[in-house]
Amino acid sequence: MTIINIVSPLTAIAQQSRQAACKLALLSTEEKNQAIEVIAQALESAKDDIIQANLTDCQVAVAEGIAKPLYKRLQLDEHKLRDAIAGVRDVGKLDDPSGKVQIHREIDTGLILKRITCPLGVLGIIFEARPEAAIQIVSLAIKSGNGVILKGGKEALNSCAAIVKAIKQGLSHTAVNPDAVQLLTTREEIIELLHLDKYVDLIIPRGSNAFVKFVQDNTRIPVLGHADGICHLYIDKSADLDKAINITVDSKTQYPAACNAIETLLIHSNIAREFLPQIAAALQTQNVELRGDQPTLEILPNIALATESDWETEYSDLILAIKIVDSLEDAISHISNYGSRHTEAIITEDITAVKTFQGLVNAAGVYHNCSPRFADGFRYGFGAEVGISTQQMPPRGPVGLEGLVTYKYQMCGDGHIVKTYTGANAKSFTHRDLIP
């Protein structure tokens, strides 16, 4: 009797991606860079189609009552697309993370050990309604030698389809098999993707805390990512108030839907009466809704009272919670209780306070006298990022090329056997590091 193995469509897609990734891993840096430039050119050629597809997505989203922060993420205008394409070319200029010799060691004469970086394999990326993320992710995957299976938010379905269509058309004229880039289009495919541990090496979810936890609970594939972006800005008693005002306004209003925008402002009680009216005026001119604890309301009586839930909320909008603290230690304690380990910042001219804050605050990014909005792979010089990781183990923070490779040990000998190095007359290892 003939046994027929029925392979699901998604499994077939994953198999194609795996096969293409294996070939991609063998390509030279020059071949990968050529493919990345072709991707940039293909996106430029398809600019009008991509923007039109995004307009369609935006119209549908508005009709369905999309939330304001999500709508801001969904929009892909000519400027955003231009910047995303520039990011692709920046990735092409970066050093190839694969094939790096990390250890080159003589174990004994003629027995040589190397530790060499190599691609992870196939990445499964599930991201929210931010279509330009597909562009960033693909460029990083190709440069690092990985295949990628994308699943964008349903709000960005047409945008992602237009982007991936252009990318695959471009790759068809390069040494990279277009099957290295795949796009899923239905919610049901997420569950099946999470079960494809035979073909997918890493899942990166970008979405709500509940969604990231759902992914973690429903897969055996390693998961890298972050959920909430509850970021704080602490204005210390030794802060330069002009710096504090400018940085606070930028941190909240430059792009409030971003995960690195602040949600809570902590202010030292010594400067609260002087600083609060100034910062409130500056924020309110930007239409920021303020909520404060009781001590804050004694200075700003016309704002809403903050509740416990405000300290735990990622607004992703022009809403800011304010709390007055009595010390640096109180600020750190509040951040430890409510922060999401994303990015935290202190404004102060006291170097001792800076060292204490940066030493004790547990977050992927801990900043001094600058906006947490700098927490971004492009701004870090990574070219782009596949996401931001708030986990304790590396990679941590914005994850660029270096987070998409692992390493393998290669050993070459000439008939060497372990028996030679055991027993009463065991030969000693030389363990001599060699110059690369």
Short mmCIF file of C-alpha atoms in Angstrom, two decimals:
data_model
loop_
_atom_site.label_atom_id
_atom_site.label_comp_id
_atom_site.label_asym_id
_atom_site.label_seq_id
_atom_site.Cartn_x
_atom_site.Cartn_y
_atom_site.Cartn_z
CA MET A 1 0.00 0.00 0.00
CA THR A 2 1.33 3.41 -0.95
CA ILE A 3 1.42 5.96 1.88
CA ILE A 4 0.83 9.52 0.76
CA ASN A 5 2.12 12.30 3.00
CA ILE A 6 -0.14 15.31 2.70
CA VAL A 7 1.79 18.53 3.26
CA SER A 8 -0.18 21.63 4.22
CA PRO A 9 0.27 24.77 2.08
CA LEU A 10 2.03 26.56 4.94
CA THR A 11 4.38 23.64 5.54
CA ALA A 12 5.23 23.71 1.84
CA ILE A 13 5.96 27.45 2.12
CA ALA A 14 8.21 26.84 5.13
CA GLN A 15 10.05 24.06 3.29
CA GLN A 16 10.65 26.39 0.33
CA SER A 17 11.93 29.08 2.68
CA ARG A 18 14.25 26.58 4.40
CA GLN A 19 15.70 25.39 1.09
CA ALA A 20 16.21 28.95 -0.13
CA ALA A 21 17.80 29.93 3.20
CA CYS A 22 20.31 27.07 2.96
CA LYS A 23 21.48 28.39 -0.41
CA LEU A 24 21.41 32.00 0.81
CA ALA A 25 23.75 31.07 3.67
CA LEU A 26 26.41 30.10 1.14
CA LEU A 27 26.35 33.35 -0.82
CA SER A 28 29.20 35.84 -0.64
CA THR A 29 28.87 39.23 0.97
CA GLU A 30 29.04 40.82 -2.48
CA GLU A 31 26.15 38.70 -3.75
CA LYS A 32 24.02 39.59 -0.73
CA ASN A 33 24.82 43.28 -1.07
CA GLN A 34 23.90 43.18 -4.75
CA ALA A 35 20.56 41.63 -3.80
CA ILE A 36 19.95 44.34 -1.20
CA GLU A 37 20.58 47.10 -3.76
CA VAL A 38 18.22 45.41 -6.19
CA ILE A 39 15.58 45.31 -3.43
CA ALA A 40 15.98 49.06 -2.92
CA GLN A 41 15.61 49.68 -6.65
CA ALA A 42 12.56 47.41 -6.89
CA LEU A 43 10.86 49.26 -4.03
CA GLU A 44 11.58 52.60 -5.70
CA SER A 45 10.09 51.35 -8.96
CA ALA A 46 6.98 50.10 -7.12
CA LYS A 47 6.62 53.25 -5.01
CA ASP A 48 3.29 54.33 -6.48
CA ASP A 49 1.76 50.86 -6.16
CA ILE A 50 2.92 50.56 -2.55
CA ILE A 51 1.55 53.96 -1.54
CA GLN A 52 -1.76 53.26 -3.28
CA ALA A 53 -2.03 49.91 -1.50
CA ASN A 54 -1.40 51.67 1.79
CA LEU A 55 -4.11 54.24 1.04
CA THR A 56 -6.52 51.36 0.51
CA ASP A 57 -5.50 49.83 3.84
CA CYS A 58 -5.93 53.17 5.60
CA GLN A 59 -9.38 53.73 4.11
CA VAL A 60 -10.56 50.29 5.19
CA ALA A 61 -9.03 50.75 8.65
CA VAL A 62 -10.81 54.09 9.17
CA ALA A 63 -14.11 52.56 8.10
CA GLU A 64 -13.59 49.79 10.66
CA GLY A 65 -12.79 52.27 13.44
CA ILE A 66 -9.06 51.69 13.85
CA ALA A 67 -7.51 53.17 16.99
CA LYS A 68 -5.57 56.40 16.46
CA PRO A 69 -2.13 55.02 17.56
CA LEU A 70 -2.51 52.00 15.27
CA TYR A 71 -3.56 54.22 12.38
CA LYS A 72 -0.39 56.31 12.79
CA ARG A 73 1.68 53.13 12.56
CA LEU A 74 -0.24 51.96 9.51
CA GLN A 75 0.29 55.09 7.43
CA LEU A 76 3.08 54.76 4.86
CA ASP A 77 3.54 58.01 2.97
CA GLU A 78 6.23 58.94 0.47
CA HIS A 79 8.57 60.19 3.20
CA LYS A 80 8.29 57.03 5.32
CA LEU A 81 8.83 54.86 2.26
CA ARG A 82 11.84 56.94 1.19
CA ASP A 83 13.39 56.56 4.66
CA ALA A 84 12.71 52.81 4.66
CA ILE A 85 14.44 52.41 1.30
CA ALA A 86 17.38 54.47 2.57
CA GLY A 87 17.52 52.03 5.49
CA VAL A 88 17.78 49.12 3.04
CA ARG A 89 20.82 50.71 1.43
CA ASP A 90 22.31 51.40 4.87
CA VAL A 91 22.05 47.68 5.65
CA GLY A 92 23.96 46.97 2.46
CA LYS A 93 26.82 49.14 3.74
CA LEU A 94 27.08 47.29 7.06
CA ASP A 95 29.63 44.62 7.83
CA ASP A 96 28.45 41.08 7.05
CA PRO A 97 27.78 39.40 10.43
CA SER A 98 28.09 35.88 9.01
CA GLY A 99 31.38 34.03 8.53
CA LYS A 100 33.24 35.87 11.28
CA VAL A 101 35.96 33.84 13.03
CA GLN A 102 35.45 34.38 16.76
CA ILE A 103 37.89 31.72 17.96
CA HIS A 104 40.88 30.34 16.03
CA ARG A 105 42.77 27.92 18.24
CA GLU A 106 45.29 25.14 17.91
CA ILE A 107 44.13 22.28 20.13
CA ASP A 108 47.29 20.35 19.25
CA THR A 109 49.64 20.28 16.30
CA GLY A 110 47.47 19.76 13.21
CA LEU A 111 44.21 19.92 15.18
CA ILE A 112 42.58 23.31 14.66
CA LEU A 113 39.36 24.67 16.16
CA LYS A 114 37.35 27.63 14.85
CA ARG A 115 34.16 29.25 16.07
CA ILE A 116 32.45 30.93 13.14
CA THR A 117 29.26 32.98 12.98
CA CYS A 118 26.48 31.66 10.77
CA PRO A 119 22.82 32.47 9.99
CA LEU A 120 20.04 31.22 12.25
CA GLY A 121 18.12 29.74 9.31
CA VAL A 122 14.49 30.81 8.90
CA LEU A 123 12.88 33.66 10.85
CA GLY A 124 9.16 33.88 11.52
CA ILE A 125 8.23 37.54 12.05
CA ILE A 126 4.73 38.47 13.22
CA PHE A 127 4.36 42.24 13.33
CA GLU A 128 1.71 44.89 13.88
CA ALA A 129 0.24 47.31 11.37
CA ARG A 130 3.54 48.92 10.41
CA PRO A 131 4.18 47.97 6.79
CA GLU A 132 7.65 49.51 6.54
CA ALA A 133 8.73 46.90 9.09
CA ALA A 134 8.54 44.33 6.29
CA ILE A 135 11.15 46.29 4.35
CA GLN A 136 13.49 46.55 7.33
CA ILE A 137 13.10 42.89 8.25
CA VAL A 138 13.74 41.54 4.76
CA SER A 139 16.90 43.61 4.25
CA LEU A 140 18.32 42.43 7.57
CA ALA A 141 17.37 38.81 6.86
CA ILE A 142 19.06 38.81 3.44
CA LYS A 143 22.23 40.50 4.73
CA SER A 144 22.52 38.02 7.62
CA GLY A 145 21.81 35.04 5.34
CA ASN A 146 18.41 34.09 6.75
CA GLY A 147 15.13 33.18 5.12
CA VAL A 148 12.08 34.99 6.48
CA ILE A 149 8.37 34.27 6.77
CA LEU A 150 6.39 37.47 7.37
CA LYS A 151 2.95 37.85 8.89
CA GLY A 152 1.83 41.47 9.04
CA GLY A 153 -1.24 42.83 10.77
CA LYS A 154 -4.52 42.45 8.88
CA GLU A 155 -4.76 46.25 8.70
CA ALA A 156 -1.64 46.31 6.48
CA LEU A 157 -2.55 43.38 4.23
CA ASN A 158 -2.48 45.26 0.92
CA SER A 159 0.61 47.29 1.86
CA CYS A 160 2.63 44.21 2.82
CA ALA A 161 1.50 42.34 -0.29
CA ALA A 162 2.68 45.19 -2.53
CA ILE A 163 6.01 45.45 -0.68
CA VAL A 164 6.75 41.72 -0.77
CA LYS A 165 5.68 41.50 -4.43
CA ALA A 166 8.24 44.17 -5.35
CA ILE A 167 10.96 42.53 -3.23
CA LYS A 168 10.42 39.08 -4.74
CA GLN A 169 10.38 40.50 -8.26
CA GLY A 170 13.68 42.21 -7.53
CA LEU A 171 15.26 39.10 -6.01
CA SER A 172 14.35 37.07 -9.11
CA HIS A 173 17.18 38.92 -10.87
CA THR A 174 19.79 38.12 -8.19
CA ALA A 175 21.60 35.14 -6.69
CA VAL A 176 19.03 35.04 -3.87
CA ASN A 177 16.09 32.70 -4.42
CA PRO A 178 12.87 34.75 -3.96
CA ASP A 179 11.47 31.86 -1.91
CA ALA A 180 13.71 33.11 0.91
CA VAL A 181 11.01 35.75 1.50
CA GLN A 182 7.45 34.56 2.20
CA LEU A 183 4.29 36.41 3.24
CA LEU A 184 1.38 34.96 5.19
CA THR A 185 -2.01 36.65 4.91
CA THR A 186 -4.46 35.06 7.37
CA ARG A 187 -4.76 34.97 11.15
CA GLU A 188 -5.22 31.19 11.07
CA GLU A 189 -1.74 30.76 9.63
CA ILE A 190 -0.18 32.15 12.82
CA ILE A 191 -1.01 29.05 14.87
CA GLU A 192 0.33 26.72 12.19
CA LEU A 193 3.49 28.82 11.87
CA LEU A 194 4.11 28.48 15.61
CA HIS A 195 4.08 24.68 15.22
CA LEU A 196 6.65 24.55 12.41
CA ASP A 197 9.67 24.06 14.68
CA LYS A 198 11.18 21.72 12.09
CA TYR A 199 11.54 24.57 9.61
CA VAL A 200 11.48 27.84 11.58
CA ASP A 201 14.38 28.70 13.90
CA LEU A 202 13.22 31.91 15.61
CA ILE A 203 9.88 33.67 16.11
CA ILE A 204 9.87 37.45 16.60
CA PRO A 205 6.44 38.76 17.61
CA ARG A 206 5.81 42.50 17.58
CA GLY A 207 2.51 43.38 19.20
CA SER A 208 0.62 43.64 22.47
CA ASN A 209 1.74 42.07 25.72
CA ALA A 210 -1.13 39.57 25.50
CA PHE A 211 -0.16 38.60 21.96
CA VAL A 212 3.52 38.09 22.77
CA LYS A 213 2.57 35.91 25.74
CA PHE A 214 0.20 33.95 23.50
CA VAL A 215 3.05 33.30 21.07
CA GLN A 216 5.40 32.24 23.87
CA ASP A 217 2.78 29.84 25.28
CA ASN A 218 1.98 28.21 21.95
CA THR A 219 5.32 27.35 20.36
CA ARG A 220 8.44 25.30 20.94
CA ILE A 221 10.38 27.66 18.67
CA PRO A 222 12.59 30.20 20.50
CA VAL A 223 10.82 33.56 20.82
CA LEU A 224 12.52 36.96 20.81
CA GLY A 225 10.68 40.20 21.33
CA HIS A 226 9.02 42.71 23.59
CA ALA A 227 5.45 43.44 24.51
CA ASP A 228 4.77 46.66 26.40
CA GLY A 229 6.79 49.80 25.93
CA ILE A 230 6.17 51.50 29.27
CA CYS A 231 9.05 53.97 29.32
CA HIS A 232 9.81 56.58 32.00
CA LEU A 233 11.62 59.90 32.10
CA TYR A 234 12.91 60.95 35.53
CA ILE A 235 13.64 64.64 36.13
CA ASP A 236 16.17 64.72 38.96
CA LYS A 237 16.56 67.54 41.47
CA SER A 238 19.84 68.50 39.74
CA ALA A 239 18.34 68.65 36.24
CA ASP A 240 18.87 71.50 33.83
CA LEU A 241 15.21 72.51 33.41
CA ASP A 242 15.60 73.80 29.86
CA LYS A 243 17.05 70.44 28.81
CA ALA A 244 14.32 68.69 30.78
CA ILE A 245 11.52 70.55 28.99
CA ASN A 246 12.90 69.94 25.51
CA ILE A 247 13.62 66.28 26.14
CA THR A 248 10.25 65.65 27.79
CA VAL A 249 8.33 67.20 24.91
CA ASP A 250 10.33 65.18 22.37
CA SER A 251 9.99 61.98 24.40
CA LYS A 252 6.19 62.22 24.43
CA THR A 253 5.14 64.09 21.30
CA GLN A 254 7.69 63.42 18.53
CA TYR A 255 5.93 60.12 17.74
CA PRO A 256 3.61 59.08 20.60
CA ALA A 257 2.62 55.78 18.99
CA ALA A 258 6.19 54.46 19.20
CA CYS A 259 7.09 51.91 21.85
CA ASN A 260 9.99 54.12 23.01
CA ALA A 261 7.83 57.19 23.72
CA ILE A 262 7.46 57.90 27.44
CA GLU A 263 4.23 57.07 29.26
CA THR A 264 5.19 58.30 32.75
CA LEU A 265 7.08 61.40 33.86
CA LEU A 266 8.73 61.22 37.29
CA ILE A 267 9.71 64.52 38.93
CA HIS A 268 11.80 65.08 42.06
CA SER A 269 9.79 66.89 44.74
CA ASN A 270 12.54 69.53 45.23
CA ILE A 271 11.92 70.99 41.77
CA ALA A 272 8.27 70.06 41.23
CA ARG A 273 6.75 73.47 42.01
CA GLU A 274 9.11 75.21 39.62
CA PHE A 275 9.17 72.60 36.87
CA LEU A 276 5.59 71.32 36.71
CA PRO A 277 3.90 74.54 35.49
CA GLN A 278 6.57 74.95 32.81
CA ILE A 279 6.39 71.41 31.48
CA ALA A 280 2.59 71.34 31.68
CA ALA A 281 2.38 74.47 29.53
CA ALA A 282 4.84 73.05 26.99
CA LEU A 283 3.02 69.71 26.76
CA GLN A 284 -0.45 71.20 26.61
CA THR A 285 0.53 73.33 23.61
CA GLN A 286 1.14 69.93 21.94
CA ASN A 287 -2.34 68.72 23.01
CA VAL A 288 -1.00 66.24 25.56
CA GLU A 289 -3.56 65.10 28.14
CA LEU A 290 -1.97 65.09 31.61
CA ARG A 291 -2.82 62.84 34.53
CA GLY A 292 -1.09 63.23 37.88
CA ASP A 293 -0.85 61.77 41.36
CA GLN A 294 -2.25 63.74 44.31
CA PRO A 295 0.92 65.81 44.96
CA THR A 296 0.95 66.74 41.28
CA LEU A 297 -2.69 67.85 41.43
CA GLU A 298 -1.84 70.19 44.29
CA ILE A 299 0.37 72.08 41.81
CA LEU A 300 -1.69 71.42 38.68
CA PRO A 301 -5.29 71.29 39.97
CA ASN A 302 -6.88 71.26 36.51
CA ILE A 303 -5.56 67.89 35.32
CA ALA A 304 -7.06 64.44 35.88
CA LEU A 305 -6.10 62.26 38.84
CA ALA A 306 -3.89 59.32 37.86
CA THR A 307 -4.95 55.89 39.07
CA GLU A 308 -2.95 52.70 39.57
CA SER A 309 -3.81 51.58 36.03
CA ASP A 310 -2.13 54.68 34.57
CA TRP A 311 1.27 53.54 35.83
CA GLU A 312 0.71 50.22 34.05
CA THR A 313 -0.57 51.56 30.73
CA GLU A 314 1.16 52.02 27.40
CA TYR A 315 -0.98 54.80 25.96
CA SER A 316 0.76 55.07 22.57
CA ASP A 317 -1.04 58.40 22.39
CA LEU A 318 -0.81 62.02 23.59
CA ILE A 319 -1.49 61.06 27.21
CA LEU A 320 1.11 61.32 29.97
CA ALA A 321 1.01 60.24 33.62
CA ILE A 322 2.99 62.34 36.11
CA LYS A 323 4.25 61.33 39.55
CA ILE A 324 6.26 63.31 42.09
CA VAL A 325 8.94 61.31 43.90
CA ASP A 326 11.03 62.27 46.93
CA SER A 327 14.33 60.74 45.83
CA LEU A 328 16.31 59.05 43.08
CA GLU A 329 15.74 55.77 44.91
CA ASP A 330 11.96 56.29 44.77
CA ALA A 331 12.16 56.92 41.03
CA ILE A 332 14.16 53.74 40.49
CA SER A 333 11.71 51.79 42.66
CA HIS A 334 8.74 53.03 40.60
CA ILE A 335 10.49 52.09 37.36
CA SER A 336 11.31 48.64 38.74
CA ASN A 337 7.65 48.10 39.64
CA TYR A 338 6.04 49.40 36.47
CA GLY A 339 8.65 49.56 33.72
CA SER A 340 8.72 47.10 30.83
CA ARG A 341 12.55 46.98 30.62
CA HIS A 342 12.48 48.81 27.32
CA THR A 343 14.11 52.24 27.70
CA GLU A 344 14.38 54.52 30.74
CA ALA A 345 15.98 57.96 31.04
CA ILE A 346 17.22 60.41 33.66
CA ILE A 347 17.72 64.17 33.28
CA THR A 348 20.35 65.45 35.71
CA GLU A 349 23.67 67.23 35.99
CA ASP A 350 24.69 65.04 38.95
CA ILE A 351 27.16 62.42 37.71
CA THR A 352 26.71 60.30 40.84
CA ALA A 353 22.97 60.17 40.19
CA VAL A 354 23.66 59.14 36.60
CA LYS A 355 25.89 56.26 37.68
CA THR A 356 23.34 55.09 40.24
CA PHE A 357 20.45 55.29 37.78
CA GLN A 358 22.27 53.57 34.93
CA GLY A 359 23.67 50.95 37.29
CA LEU A 360 20.42 50.02 39.04
CA VAL A 361 17.72 50.44 36.39
CA ASN A 362 17.18 47.13 34.62
CA ALA A 363 16.26 47.96 31.01
CA ALA A 364 17.56 47.34 27.53
CA GLY A 365 18.34 51.06 27.25
CA VAL A 366 19.23 53.43 30.13
CA TYR A 367 19.75 57.01 28.96
CA HIS A 368 21.11 60.23 30.44
CA ASN A 369 20.10 63.71 29.24
CA CYS A 370 18.60 62.52 25.96
CA SER A 371 15.29 61.32 24.61
CA PRO A 372 14.41 57.61 24.84
CA ARG A 373 13.11 57.98 21.28
CA PHE A 374 16.71 57.27 20.23
CA ALA A 375 16.09 53.58 21.06
CA ASP A 376 15.94 52.44 17.47
CA GLY A 377 18.09 50.23 15.27
CA PHE A 378 18.41 52.84 12.51
CA ARG A 379 19.46 55.54 14.99
CA TYR A 380 21.95 53.14 16.58
CA GLY A 381 23.61 52.67 13.20
CA PHE A 382 22.25 49.14 12.72
CA GLY A 383 20.68 50.14 9.40
CA ALA A 384 17.33 48.80 10.60
CA GLU A 385 15.93 46.41 13.20
CA VAL A 386 13.74 43.31 13.23
CA GLY A 387 12.39 44.36 16.61
CA ILE A 388 13.34 45.37 20.13
CA SER A 389 14.02 42.73 22.74
CA THR A 390 13.46 43.45 26.42
CA GLN A 391 14.54 40.00 27.57
CA GLN A 392 17.48 39.62 29.93
CA MET A 393 19.53 37.37 27.68
CA PRO A 394 21.08 38.76 24.48
CA PRO A 395 20.25 39.99 21.97
CA ARG A 396 18.75 42.90 23.88
CA GLY A 397 17.41 46.26 22.78
CA PRO A 398 17.09 47.01 19.04
CA VAL A 399 17.95 43.78 17.25
CA GLY A 400 19.92 44.25 14.05
CA LEU A 401 22.24 42.00 12.11
CA GLU A 402 24.25 40.74 15.07
CA GLY A 403 21.08 39.36 16.66
CA LEU A 404 20.28 37.25 13.59
CA VAL A 405 23.36 35.05 13.61
CA THR A 406 24.54 32.25 15.85
CA TYR A 407 27.83 30.35 15.61
CA LYS A 408 29.16 26.89 15.00
CA TYR A 409 32.40 25.17 15.99
CA GLN A 410 34.50 23.78 13.15
CA MET A 411 37.39 21.43 13.88
CA CYS A 412 39.92 20.06 11.39
CA GLY A 413 42.51 17.40 12.18
CA ASP A 414 44.69 14.76 10.55
CA GLY A 415 43.66 11.44 12.07
CA HIS A 416 43.52 12.78 15.64
CA ILE A 417 41.66 10.66 18.22
CA VAL A 418 40.66 11.40 21.81
CA LYS A 419 42.41 8.27 23.15
CA THR A 420 45.77 10.00 22.55
CA TYR A 421 44.90 12.58 25.21
CA THR A 422 43.65 10.19 27.95
CA GLY A 423 45.15 7.60 30.26
CA ALA A 424 48.49 7.30 32.01
CA ASN A 425 50.54 8.57 29.07
CA ALA A 426 48.07 11.20 27.92
CA LYS A 427 49.40 13.81 25.55
CA SER A 428 48.79 17.43 26.55
CA PHE A 429 46.79 19.88 24.48
CA THR A 430 48.60 22.97 23.26
CA HIS A 431 45.52 25.26 23.37
CA ARG A 432 47.37 27.98 21.46
CA ASP A 433 45.36 30.85 20.02
CA LEU A 434 46.27 31.57 16.42
CA ILE A 435 46.32 34.93 14.73
CA PRO A 436 43.26 35.18 12.41
#
